[in-house]
JSON list of C-alpha atoms in Angstrom, two decimals:
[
{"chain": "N", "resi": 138, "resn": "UNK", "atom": "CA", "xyz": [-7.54, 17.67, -4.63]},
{"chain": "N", "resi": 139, "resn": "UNK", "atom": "CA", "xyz": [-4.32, 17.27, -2.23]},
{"chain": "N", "resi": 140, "resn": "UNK", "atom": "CA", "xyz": [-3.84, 15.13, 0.24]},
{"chain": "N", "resi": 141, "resn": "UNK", "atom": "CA", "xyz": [-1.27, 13.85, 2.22]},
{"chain": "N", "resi": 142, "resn": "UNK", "atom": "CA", "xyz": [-0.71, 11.03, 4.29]},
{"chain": "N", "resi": 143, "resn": "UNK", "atom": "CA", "xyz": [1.57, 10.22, 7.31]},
{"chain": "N", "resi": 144, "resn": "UNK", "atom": "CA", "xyz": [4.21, 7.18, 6.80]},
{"chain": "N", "resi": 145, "resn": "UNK", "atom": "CA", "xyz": [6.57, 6.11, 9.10]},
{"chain": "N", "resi": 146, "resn": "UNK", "atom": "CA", "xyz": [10.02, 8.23, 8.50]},
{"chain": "N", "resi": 147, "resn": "UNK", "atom": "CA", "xyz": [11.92, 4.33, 8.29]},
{"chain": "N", "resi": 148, "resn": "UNK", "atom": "CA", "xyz": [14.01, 3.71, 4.88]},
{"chain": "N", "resi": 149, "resn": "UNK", "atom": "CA", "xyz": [14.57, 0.49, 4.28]},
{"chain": "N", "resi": 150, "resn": "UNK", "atom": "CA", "xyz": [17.31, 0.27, 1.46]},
{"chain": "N", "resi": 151, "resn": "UNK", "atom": "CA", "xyz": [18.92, -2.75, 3.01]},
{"chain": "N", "resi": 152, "resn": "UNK", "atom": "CA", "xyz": [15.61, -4.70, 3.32]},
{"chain": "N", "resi": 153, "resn": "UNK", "atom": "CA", "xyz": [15.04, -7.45, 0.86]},
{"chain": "N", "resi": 154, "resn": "UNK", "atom": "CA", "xyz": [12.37, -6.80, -1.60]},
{"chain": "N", "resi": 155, "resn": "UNK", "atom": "CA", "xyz": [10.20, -10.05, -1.82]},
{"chain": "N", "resi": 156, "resn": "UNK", "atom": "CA", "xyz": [9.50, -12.05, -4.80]},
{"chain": "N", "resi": 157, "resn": "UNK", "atom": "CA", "xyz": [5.91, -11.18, -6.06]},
{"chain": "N", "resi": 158, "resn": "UNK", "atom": "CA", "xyz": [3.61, -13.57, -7.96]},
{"chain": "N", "resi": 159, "resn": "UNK", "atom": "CA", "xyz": [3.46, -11.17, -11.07]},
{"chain": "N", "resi": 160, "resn": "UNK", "atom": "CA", "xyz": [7.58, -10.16, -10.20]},
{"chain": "N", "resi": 161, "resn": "UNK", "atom": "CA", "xyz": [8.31, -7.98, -13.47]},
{"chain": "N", "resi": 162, "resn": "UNK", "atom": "CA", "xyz": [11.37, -6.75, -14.33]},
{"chain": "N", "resi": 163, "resn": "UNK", "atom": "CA", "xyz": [10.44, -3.14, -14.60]},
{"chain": "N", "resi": 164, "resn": "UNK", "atom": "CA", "xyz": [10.93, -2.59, -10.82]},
{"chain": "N", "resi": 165, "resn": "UNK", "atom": "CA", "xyz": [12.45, 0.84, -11.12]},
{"chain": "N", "resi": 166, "resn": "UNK", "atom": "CA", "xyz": [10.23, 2.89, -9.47]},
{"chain": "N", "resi": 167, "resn": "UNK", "atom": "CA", "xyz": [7.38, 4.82, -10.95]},
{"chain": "N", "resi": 168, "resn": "UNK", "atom": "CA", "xyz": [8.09, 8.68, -10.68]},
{"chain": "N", "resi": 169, "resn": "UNK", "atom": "CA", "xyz": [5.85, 12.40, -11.45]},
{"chain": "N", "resi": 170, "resn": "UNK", "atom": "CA", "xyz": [7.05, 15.63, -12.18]},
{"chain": "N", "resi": 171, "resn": "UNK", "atom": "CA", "xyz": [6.25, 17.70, -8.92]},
{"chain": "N", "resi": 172, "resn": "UNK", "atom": "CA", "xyz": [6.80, 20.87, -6.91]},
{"chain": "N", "resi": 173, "resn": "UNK", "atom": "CA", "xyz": [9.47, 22.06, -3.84]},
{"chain": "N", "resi": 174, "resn": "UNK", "atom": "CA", "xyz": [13.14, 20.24, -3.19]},
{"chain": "N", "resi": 175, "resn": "UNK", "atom": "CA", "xyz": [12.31, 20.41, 0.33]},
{"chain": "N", "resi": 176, "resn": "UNK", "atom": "CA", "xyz": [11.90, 17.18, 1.98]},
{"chain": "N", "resi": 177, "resn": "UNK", "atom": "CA", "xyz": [8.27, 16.26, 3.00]},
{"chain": "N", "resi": 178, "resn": "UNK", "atom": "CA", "xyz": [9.79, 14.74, 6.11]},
{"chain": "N", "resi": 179, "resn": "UNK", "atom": "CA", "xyz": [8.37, 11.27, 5.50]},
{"chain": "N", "resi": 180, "resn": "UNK", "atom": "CA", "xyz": [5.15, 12.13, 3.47]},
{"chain": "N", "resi": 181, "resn": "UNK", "atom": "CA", "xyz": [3.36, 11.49, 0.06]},
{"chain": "N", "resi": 182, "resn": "UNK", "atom": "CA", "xyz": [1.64, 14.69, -1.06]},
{"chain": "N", "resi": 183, "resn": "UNK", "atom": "CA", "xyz": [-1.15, 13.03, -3.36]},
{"chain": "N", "resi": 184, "resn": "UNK", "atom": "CA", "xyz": [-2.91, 14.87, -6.22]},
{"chain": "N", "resi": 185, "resn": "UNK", "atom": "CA", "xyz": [-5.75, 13.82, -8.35]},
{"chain": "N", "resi": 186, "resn": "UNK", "atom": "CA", "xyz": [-4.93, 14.73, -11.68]},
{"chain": "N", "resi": 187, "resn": "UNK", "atom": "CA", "xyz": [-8.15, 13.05, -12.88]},
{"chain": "N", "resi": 188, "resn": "UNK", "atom": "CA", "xyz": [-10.83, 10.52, -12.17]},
{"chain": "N", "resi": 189, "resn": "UNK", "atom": "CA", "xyz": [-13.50, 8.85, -13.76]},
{"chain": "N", "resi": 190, "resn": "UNK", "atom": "CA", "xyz": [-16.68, 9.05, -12.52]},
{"chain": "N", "resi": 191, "resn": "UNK", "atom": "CA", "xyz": [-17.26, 5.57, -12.22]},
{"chain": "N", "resi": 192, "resn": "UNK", "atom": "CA", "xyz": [-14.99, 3.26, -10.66]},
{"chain": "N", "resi": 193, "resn": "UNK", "atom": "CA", "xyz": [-15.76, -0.23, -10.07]},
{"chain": "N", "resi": 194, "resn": "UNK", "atom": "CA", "xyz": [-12.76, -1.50, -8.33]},
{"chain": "N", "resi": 195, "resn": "UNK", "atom": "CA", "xyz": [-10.05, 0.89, -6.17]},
{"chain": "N", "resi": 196, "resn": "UNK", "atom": "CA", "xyz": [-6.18, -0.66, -6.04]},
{"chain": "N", "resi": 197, "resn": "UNK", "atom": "CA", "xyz": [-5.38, -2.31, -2.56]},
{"chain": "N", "resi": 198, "resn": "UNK", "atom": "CA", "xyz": [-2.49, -4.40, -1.45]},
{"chain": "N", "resi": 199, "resn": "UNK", "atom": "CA", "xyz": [-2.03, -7.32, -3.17]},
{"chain": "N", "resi": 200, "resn": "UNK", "atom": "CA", "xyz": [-3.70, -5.94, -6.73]},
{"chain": "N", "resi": 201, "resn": "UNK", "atom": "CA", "xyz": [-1.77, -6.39, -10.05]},
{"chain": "N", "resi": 202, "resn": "UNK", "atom": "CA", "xyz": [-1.87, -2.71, -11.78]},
{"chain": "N", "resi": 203, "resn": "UNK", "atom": "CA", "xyz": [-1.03, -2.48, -14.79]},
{"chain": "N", "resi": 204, "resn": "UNK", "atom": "CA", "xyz": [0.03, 1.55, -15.11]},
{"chain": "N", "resi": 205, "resn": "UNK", "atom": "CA", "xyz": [2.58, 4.02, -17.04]},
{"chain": "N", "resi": 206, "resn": "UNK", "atom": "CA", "xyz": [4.49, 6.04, -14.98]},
{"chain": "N", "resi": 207, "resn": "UNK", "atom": "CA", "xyz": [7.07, 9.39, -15.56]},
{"chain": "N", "resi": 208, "resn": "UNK", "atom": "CA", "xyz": [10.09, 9.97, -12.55]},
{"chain": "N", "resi": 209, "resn": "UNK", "atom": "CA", "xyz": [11.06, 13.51, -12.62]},
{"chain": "N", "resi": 210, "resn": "UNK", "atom": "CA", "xyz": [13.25, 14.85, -9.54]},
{"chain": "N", "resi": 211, "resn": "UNK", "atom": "CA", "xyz": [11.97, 17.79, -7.72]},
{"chain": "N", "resi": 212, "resn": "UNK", "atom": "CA", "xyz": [14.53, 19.78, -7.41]},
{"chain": "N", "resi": 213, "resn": "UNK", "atom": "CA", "xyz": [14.69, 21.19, -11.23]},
{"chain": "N", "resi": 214, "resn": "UNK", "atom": "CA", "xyz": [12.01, 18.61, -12.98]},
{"chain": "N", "resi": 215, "resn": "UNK", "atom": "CA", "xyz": [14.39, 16.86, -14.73]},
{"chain": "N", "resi": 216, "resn": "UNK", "atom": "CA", "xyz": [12.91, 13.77, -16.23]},
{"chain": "N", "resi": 217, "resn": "UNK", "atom": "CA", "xyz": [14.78, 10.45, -15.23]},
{"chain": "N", "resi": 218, "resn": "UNK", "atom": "CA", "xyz": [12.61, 7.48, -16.59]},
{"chain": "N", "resi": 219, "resn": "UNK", "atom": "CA", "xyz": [9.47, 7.42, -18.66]},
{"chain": "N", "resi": 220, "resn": "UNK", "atom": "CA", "xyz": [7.42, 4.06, -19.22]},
{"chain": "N", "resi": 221, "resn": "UNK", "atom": "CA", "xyz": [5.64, 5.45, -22.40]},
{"chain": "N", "resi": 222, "resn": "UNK", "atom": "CA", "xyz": [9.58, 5.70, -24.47]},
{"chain": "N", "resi": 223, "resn": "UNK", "atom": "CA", "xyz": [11.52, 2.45, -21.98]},
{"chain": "N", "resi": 224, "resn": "UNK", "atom": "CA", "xyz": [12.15, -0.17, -23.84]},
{"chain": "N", "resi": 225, "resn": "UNK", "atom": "CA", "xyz": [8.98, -0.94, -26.17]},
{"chain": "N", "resi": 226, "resn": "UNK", "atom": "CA", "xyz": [6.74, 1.53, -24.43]},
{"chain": "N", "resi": 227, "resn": "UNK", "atom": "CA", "xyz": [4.49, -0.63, -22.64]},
{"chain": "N", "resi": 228, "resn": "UNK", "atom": "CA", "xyz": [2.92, -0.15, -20.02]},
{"chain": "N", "resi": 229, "resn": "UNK", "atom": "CA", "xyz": [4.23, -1.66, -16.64]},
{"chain": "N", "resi": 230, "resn": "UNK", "atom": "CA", "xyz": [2.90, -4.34, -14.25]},
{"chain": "N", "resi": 231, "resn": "UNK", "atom": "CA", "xyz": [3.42, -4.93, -10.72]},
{"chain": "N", "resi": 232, "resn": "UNK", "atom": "CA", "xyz": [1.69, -5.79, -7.74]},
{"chain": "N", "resi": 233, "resn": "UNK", "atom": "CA", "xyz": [0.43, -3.35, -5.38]},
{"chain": "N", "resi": 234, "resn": "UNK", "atom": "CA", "xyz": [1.77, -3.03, -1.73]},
{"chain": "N", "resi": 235, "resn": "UNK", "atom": "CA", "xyz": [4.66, -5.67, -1.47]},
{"chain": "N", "resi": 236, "resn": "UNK", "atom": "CA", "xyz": [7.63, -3.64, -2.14]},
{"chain": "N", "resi": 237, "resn": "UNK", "atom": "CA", "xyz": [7.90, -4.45, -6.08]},
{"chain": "N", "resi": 238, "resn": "UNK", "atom": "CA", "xyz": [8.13, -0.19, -6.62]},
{"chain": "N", "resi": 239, "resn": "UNK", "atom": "CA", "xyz": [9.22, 2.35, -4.15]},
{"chain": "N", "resi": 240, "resn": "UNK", "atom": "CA", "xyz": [7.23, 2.54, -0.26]},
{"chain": "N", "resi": 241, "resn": "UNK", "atom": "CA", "xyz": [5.94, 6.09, -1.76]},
{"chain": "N", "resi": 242, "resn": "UNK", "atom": "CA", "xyz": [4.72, 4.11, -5.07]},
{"chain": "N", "resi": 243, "resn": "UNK", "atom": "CA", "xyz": [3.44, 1.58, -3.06]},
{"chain": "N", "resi": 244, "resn": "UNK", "atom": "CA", "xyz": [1.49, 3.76, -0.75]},
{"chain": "N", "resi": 245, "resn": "UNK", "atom": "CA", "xyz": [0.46, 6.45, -2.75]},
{"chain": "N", "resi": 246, "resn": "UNK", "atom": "CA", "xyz": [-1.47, 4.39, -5.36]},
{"chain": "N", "resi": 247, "resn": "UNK", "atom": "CA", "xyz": [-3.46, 2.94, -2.85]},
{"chain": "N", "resi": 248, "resn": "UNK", "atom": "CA", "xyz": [-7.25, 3.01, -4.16]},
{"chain": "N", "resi": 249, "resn": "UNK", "atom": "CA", "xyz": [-6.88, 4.22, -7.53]},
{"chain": "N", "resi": 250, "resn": "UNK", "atom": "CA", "xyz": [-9.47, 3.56, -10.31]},
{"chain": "N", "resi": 251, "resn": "UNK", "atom": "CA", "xyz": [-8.64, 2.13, -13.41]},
{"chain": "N", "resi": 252, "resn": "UNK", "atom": "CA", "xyz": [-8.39, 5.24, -15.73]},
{"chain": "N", "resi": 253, "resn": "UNK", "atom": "CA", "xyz": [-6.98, 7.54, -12.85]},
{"chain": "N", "resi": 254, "resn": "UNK", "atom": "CA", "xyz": [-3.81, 10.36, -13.19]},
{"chain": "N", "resi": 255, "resn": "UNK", "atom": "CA", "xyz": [-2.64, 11.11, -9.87]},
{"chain": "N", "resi": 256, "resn": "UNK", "atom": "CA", "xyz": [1.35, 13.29, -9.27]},
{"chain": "N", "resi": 257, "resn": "UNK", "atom": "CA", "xyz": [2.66, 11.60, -6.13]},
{"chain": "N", "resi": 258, "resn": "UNK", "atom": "CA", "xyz": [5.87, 14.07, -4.47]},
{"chain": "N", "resi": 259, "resn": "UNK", "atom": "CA", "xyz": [7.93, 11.60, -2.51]},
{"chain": "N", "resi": 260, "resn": "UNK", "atom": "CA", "xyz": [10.71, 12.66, -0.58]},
{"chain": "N", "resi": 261, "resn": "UNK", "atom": "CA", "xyz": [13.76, 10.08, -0.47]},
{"chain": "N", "resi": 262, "resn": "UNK", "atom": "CA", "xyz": [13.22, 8.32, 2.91]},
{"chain": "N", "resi": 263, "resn": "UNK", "atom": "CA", "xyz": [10.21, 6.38, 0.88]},
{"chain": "N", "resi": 264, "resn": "UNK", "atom": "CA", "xyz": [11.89, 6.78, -2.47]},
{"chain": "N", "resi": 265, "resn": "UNK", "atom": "CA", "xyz": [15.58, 6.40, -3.01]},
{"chain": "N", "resi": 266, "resn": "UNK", "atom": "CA", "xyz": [17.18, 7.31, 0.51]},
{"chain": "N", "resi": 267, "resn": "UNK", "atom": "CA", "xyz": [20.71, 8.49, 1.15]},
{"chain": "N", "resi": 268, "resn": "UNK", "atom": "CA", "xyz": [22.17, 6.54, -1.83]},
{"chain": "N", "resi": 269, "resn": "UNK", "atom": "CA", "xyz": [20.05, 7.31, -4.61]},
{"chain": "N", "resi": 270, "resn": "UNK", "atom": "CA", "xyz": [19.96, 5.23, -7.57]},
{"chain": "N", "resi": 271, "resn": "UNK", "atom": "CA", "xyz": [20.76, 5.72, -11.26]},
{"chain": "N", "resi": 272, "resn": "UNK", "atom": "CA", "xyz": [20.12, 9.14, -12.58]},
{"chain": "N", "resi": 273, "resn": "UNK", "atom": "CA", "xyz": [18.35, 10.22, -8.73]},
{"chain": "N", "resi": 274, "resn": "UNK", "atom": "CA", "xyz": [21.08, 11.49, -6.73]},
{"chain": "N", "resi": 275, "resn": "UNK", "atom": "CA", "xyz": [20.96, 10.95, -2.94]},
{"chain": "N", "resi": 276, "resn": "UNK", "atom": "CA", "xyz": [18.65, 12.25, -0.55]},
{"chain": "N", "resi": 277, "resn": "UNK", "atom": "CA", "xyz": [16.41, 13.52, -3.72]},
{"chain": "N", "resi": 278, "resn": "UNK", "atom": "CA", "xyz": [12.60, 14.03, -3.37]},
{"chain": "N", "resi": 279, "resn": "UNK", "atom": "CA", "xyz": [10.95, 12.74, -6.56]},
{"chain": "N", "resi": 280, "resn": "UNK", "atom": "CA", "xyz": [7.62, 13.22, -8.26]},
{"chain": "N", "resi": 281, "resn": "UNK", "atom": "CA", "xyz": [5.49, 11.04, -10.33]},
{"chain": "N", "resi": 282, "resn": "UNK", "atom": "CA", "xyz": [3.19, 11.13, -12.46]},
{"chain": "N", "resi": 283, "resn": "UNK", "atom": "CA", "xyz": [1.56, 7.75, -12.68]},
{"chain": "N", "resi": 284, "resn": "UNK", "atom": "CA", "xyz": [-1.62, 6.75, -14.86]},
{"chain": "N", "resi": 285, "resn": "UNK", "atom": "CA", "xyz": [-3.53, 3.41, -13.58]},
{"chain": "N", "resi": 286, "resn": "UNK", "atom": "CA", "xyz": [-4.65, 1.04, -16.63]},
{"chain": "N", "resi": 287, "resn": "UNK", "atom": "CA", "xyz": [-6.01, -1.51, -15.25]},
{"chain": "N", "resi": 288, "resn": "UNK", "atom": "CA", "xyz": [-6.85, -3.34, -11.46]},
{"chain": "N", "resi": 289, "resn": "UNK", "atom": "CA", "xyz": [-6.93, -7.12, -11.21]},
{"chain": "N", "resi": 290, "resn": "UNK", "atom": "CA", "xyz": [-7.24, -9.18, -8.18]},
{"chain": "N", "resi": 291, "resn": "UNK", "atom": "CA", "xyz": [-3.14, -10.29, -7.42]},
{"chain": "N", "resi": 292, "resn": "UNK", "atom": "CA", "xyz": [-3.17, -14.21, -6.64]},
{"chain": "N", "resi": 293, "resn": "UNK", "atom": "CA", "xyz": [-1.21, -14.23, -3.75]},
{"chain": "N", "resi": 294, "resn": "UNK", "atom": "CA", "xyz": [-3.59, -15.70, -1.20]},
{"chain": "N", "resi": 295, "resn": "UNK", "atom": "CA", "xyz": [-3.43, -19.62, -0.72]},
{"chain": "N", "resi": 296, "resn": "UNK", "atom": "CA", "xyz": [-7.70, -19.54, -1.15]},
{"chain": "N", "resi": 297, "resn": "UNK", "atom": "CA", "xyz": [-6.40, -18.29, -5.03]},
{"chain": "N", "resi": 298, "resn": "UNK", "atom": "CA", "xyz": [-4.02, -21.08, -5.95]},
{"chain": "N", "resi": 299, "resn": "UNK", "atom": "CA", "xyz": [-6.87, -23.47, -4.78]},
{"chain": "N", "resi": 300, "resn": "UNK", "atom": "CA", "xyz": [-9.34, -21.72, -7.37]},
{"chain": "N", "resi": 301, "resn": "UNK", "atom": "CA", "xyz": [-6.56, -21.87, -9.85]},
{"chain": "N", "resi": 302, "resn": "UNK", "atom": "CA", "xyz": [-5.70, -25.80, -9.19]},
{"chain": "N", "resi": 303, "resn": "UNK", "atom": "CA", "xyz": [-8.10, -27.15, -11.00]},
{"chain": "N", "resi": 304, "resn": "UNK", "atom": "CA", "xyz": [-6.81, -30.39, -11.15]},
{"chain": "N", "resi": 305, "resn": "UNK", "atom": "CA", "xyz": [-6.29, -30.40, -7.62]},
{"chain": "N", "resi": 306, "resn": "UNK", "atom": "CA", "xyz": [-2.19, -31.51, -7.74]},
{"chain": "N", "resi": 307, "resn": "UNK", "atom": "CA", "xyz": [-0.86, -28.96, -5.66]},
{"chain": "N", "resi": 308, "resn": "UNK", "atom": "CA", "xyz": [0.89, -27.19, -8.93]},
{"chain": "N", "resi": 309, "resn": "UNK", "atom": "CA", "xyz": [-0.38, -24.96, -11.31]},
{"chain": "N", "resi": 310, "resn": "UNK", "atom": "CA", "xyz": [0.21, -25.44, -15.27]},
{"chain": "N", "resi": 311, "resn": "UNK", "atom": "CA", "xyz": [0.24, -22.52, -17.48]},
{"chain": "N", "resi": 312, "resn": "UNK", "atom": "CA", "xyz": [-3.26, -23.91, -18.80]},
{"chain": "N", "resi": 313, "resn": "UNK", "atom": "CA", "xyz": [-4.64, -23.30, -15.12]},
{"chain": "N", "resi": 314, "resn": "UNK", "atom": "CA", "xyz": [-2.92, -20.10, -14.62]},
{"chain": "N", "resi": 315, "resn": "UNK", "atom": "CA", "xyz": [-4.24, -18.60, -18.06]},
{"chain": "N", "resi": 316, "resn": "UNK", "atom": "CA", "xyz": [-8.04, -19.56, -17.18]},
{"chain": "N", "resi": 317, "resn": "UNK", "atom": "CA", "xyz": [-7.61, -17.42, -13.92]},
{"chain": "N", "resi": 318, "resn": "UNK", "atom": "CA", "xyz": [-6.17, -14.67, -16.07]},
{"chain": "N", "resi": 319, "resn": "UNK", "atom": "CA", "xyz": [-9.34, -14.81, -18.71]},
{"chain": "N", "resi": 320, "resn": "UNK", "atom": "CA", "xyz": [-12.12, -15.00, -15.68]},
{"chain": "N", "resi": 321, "resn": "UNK", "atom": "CA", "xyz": [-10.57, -12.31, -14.00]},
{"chain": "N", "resi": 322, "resn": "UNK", "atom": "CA", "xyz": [-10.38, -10.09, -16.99]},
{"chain": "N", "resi": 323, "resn": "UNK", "atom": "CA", "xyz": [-13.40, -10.74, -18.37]},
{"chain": "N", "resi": 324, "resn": "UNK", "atom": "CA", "xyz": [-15.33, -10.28, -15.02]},
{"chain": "N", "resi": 325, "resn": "UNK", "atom": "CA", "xyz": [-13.28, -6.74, -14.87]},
{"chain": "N", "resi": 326, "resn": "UNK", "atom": "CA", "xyz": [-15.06, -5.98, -18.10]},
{"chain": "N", "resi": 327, "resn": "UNK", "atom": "CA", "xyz": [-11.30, -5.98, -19.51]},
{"chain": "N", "resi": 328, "resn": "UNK", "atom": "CA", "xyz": [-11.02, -9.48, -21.97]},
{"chain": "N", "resi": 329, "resn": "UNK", "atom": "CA", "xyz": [-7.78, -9.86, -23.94]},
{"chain": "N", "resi": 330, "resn": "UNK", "atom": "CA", "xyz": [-6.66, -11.75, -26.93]},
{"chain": "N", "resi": 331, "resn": "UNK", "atom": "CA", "xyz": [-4.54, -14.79, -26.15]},
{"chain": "N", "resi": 332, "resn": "UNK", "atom": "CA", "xyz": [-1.22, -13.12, -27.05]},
{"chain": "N", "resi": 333, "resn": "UNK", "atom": "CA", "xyz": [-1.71, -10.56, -24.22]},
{"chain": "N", "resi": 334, "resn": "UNK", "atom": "CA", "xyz": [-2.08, -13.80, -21.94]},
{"chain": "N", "resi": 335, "resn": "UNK", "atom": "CA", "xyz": [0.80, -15.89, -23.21]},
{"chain": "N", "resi": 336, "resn": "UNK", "atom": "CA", "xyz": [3.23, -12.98, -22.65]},
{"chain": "N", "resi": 337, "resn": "UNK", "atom": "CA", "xyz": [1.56, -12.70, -18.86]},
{"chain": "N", "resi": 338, "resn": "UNK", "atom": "CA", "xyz": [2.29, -16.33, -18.39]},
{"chain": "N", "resi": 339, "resn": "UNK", "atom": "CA", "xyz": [5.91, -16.37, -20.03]},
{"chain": "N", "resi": 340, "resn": "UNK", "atom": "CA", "xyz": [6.40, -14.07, -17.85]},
{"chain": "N", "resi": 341, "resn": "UNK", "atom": "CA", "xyz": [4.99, -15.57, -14.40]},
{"chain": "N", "resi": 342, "resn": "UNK", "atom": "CA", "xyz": [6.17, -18.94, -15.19]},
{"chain": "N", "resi": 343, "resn": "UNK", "atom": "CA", "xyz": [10.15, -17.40, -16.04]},
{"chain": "N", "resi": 344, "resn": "UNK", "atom": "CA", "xyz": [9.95, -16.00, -12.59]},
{"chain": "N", "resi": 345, "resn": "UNK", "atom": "CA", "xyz": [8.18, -18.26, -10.36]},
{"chain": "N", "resi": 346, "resn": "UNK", "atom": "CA", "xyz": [9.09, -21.51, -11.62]},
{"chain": "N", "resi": 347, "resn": "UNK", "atom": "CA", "xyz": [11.97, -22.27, -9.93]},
{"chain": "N", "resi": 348, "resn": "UNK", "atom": "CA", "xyz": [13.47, -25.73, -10.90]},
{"chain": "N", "resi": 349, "resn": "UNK", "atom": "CA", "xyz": [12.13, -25.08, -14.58]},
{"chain": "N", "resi": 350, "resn": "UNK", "atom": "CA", "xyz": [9.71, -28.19, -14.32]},
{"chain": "N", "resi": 351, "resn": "UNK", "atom": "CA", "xyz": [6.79, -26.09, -16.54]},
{"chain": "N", "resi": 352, "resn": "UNK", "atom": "CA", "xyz": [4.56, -26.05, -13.46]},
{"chain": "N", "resi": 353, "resn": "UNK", "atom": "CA", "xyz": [4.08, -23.66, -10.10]},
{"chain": "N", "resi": 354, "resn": "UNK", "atom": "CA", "xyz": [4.23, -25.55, -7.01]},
{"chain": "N", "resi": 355, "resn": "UNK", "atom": "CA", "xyz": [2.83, -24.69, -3.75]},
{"chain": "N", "resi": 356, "resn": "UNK", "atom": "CA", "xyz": [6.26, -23.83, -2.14]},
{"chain": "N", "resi": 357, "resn": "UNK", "atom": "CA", "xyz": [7.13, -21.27, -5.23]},
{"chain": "N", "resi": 358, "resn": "UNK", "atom": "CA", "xyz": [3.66, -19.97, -5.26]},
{"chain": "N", "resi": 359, "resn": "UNK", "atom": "CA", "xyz": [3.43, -18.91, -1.67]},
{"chain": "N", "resi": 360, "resn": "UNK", "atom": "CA", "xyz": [6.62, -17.36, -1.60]},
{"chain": "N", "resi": 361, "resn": "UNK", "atom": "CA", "xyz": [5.67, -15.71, 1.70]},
{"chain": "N", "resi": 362, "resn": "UNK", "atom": "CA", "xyz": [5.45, -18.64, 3.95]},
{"chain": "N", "resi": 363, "resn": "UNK", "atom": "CA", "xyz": [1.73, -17.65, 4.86]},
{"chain": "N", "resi": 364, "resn": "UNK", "atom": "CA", "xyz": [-1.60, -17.32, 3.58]},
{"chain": "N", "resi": 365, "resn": "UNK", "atom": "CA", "xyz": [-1.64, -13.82, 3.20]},
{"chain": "N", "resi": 366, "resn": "UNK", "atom": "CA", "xyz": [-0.04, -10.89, 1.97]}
]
C-alpha cells in the first residue's frame, strides 16, 4: 500500500524545537532506504511494509513510541544512521507530533500499530532543508525505514500530571511518575521489569527537572504554557 499525504511546503530549520516530556537525546531523525532523488515537492510517500492484524492502539500526537529506525538518502541509498548498531543498539523513544524527529517523521508515523514496518520518502523541506545535517547533504530527500515497538499514552496534558500527583503537591516524585509508567504498560498489555522503568525515569527526571530538586513541578511539566499539546 502507498499513500501520500499533502503537508504544507514550510521548512522550519530556524524554529525552536520544544522540550518534550519524554525529551531523549536520540533526536536525529529517523530515516528508510527509499526510491527517486526527485523532490516530492512537500510530500511523505508512505508504504506499509507490514502490519499486524490486530492493533489495539494507532500512534497520534502526543504518544511516546518507542521504535528503531534506518536513514538512507535517496539519491544512491547510502545508509547514514541506523538505531539497531548507534550507540548500544536500543531502540529509540520520542514523542509523537511535537517536533522531537523530523516534520516528515512526525507526520508520517501518524497511526501506526505497535509491531508495524512502514518506508517513509521525505523530501528535505520536511526533513533536513537547504542545510542538511551531518552525513545528509543539503536539499537531500531521505527515506526511512522505521519499525514501531511500542505506543503509550505521552503525559503531556495537565488532566495527566493530576492522575500522576498522587499526593496532590503540585510536583511529581519519581515514585509517582514510575506508577504512571507501570499502569500504562501493563494496561497496554506491555509490563516491564523495574530496570526498564528506572532508566525511563533517569531519564525524564535529567531532562525535566530543572533546578535539580528530585521532583517535576507544574511549571517544568507543562512546558507548553497550556493544557494541551
Amino acid at each position: 500500500m502507498t499513500h501520500r499525504h499533502r503537508f504544507p511546503q514550510v521548512y522550519r530549520a530556524e524554529q525552536p524545537r520544544p522540550i518534550a516530556f519524554y525529551w531523549w537525546k536520540y533526536r536525529l531523525s529517523l530515516r528508510p532506504v527509499s526510491a527517486a532523488e526527485e523532490e516530492l515537492d512537500g510530500e511523505v510517500e508512505t508504504e506499509v511494509l507490514f502490519k499486524p492484524e490486530e492493533c489495539s492502539q494507532r500512534s497520534k500526537r502526543g504518544d511516546l513510541i518507542n521504535a528503531h529506525y534506518d536513514g538512507f538518502l535517496a539519491k544512491d541509498g547510502s545508509q547514514f544512521y541506523c538505531s539497531r548498531t548507534d550507540k548500544d543498539g536500543q531502540p529509540q523513544w520520542f514523542v509523537l507530533g511535537v517536533g522531537q524527529v523530523i516534520k516528515g517523521l512526525d507526520d508520517g508515523m501518524m497511526g501506526m500499530c505497535p509491531g508495524e514496518k512502514r518506508k517513509l520518502t521525505i523530501p528535505s523541506t520536511l526533513a533536513f532543508g537547504e542545510k542538511g545535517k551531518g552525513p545528509v547533504p543539503p536539499n537531500a530527500t531521505v527515506v526511512f525505514e522505521v519499525e514501531v515497538l511500542s505506543v503509550s499514552k505521552g503525559p503531556r496534558t495537565m488532566e495527566a500530571f493530576g492522575r500522576m500527583d498522587l499526593d496532590k503537591d503540585k510536583s511529581l516524585s519519581k515514585a509517582e511518575v514510575k506508577e504512571y509508567l507501570k499502569l500504562e504498560y501493563e494496561k497496554g498489555g506491555k509490563p516491564r521489569d523495574d530496570p526498564f522503568y528506572e532508566k525511563l525515569i533517569d531519564d525524564i527526571f535529567y531532562k525535566n527537572d530543572g533546578d535539580r530538586d528530585g521532583v517535576i513541578s507544574a511549571k517544568e511539566y507543562n512546558i507548553y504554557q497550556h493544557d494541551e499539546l
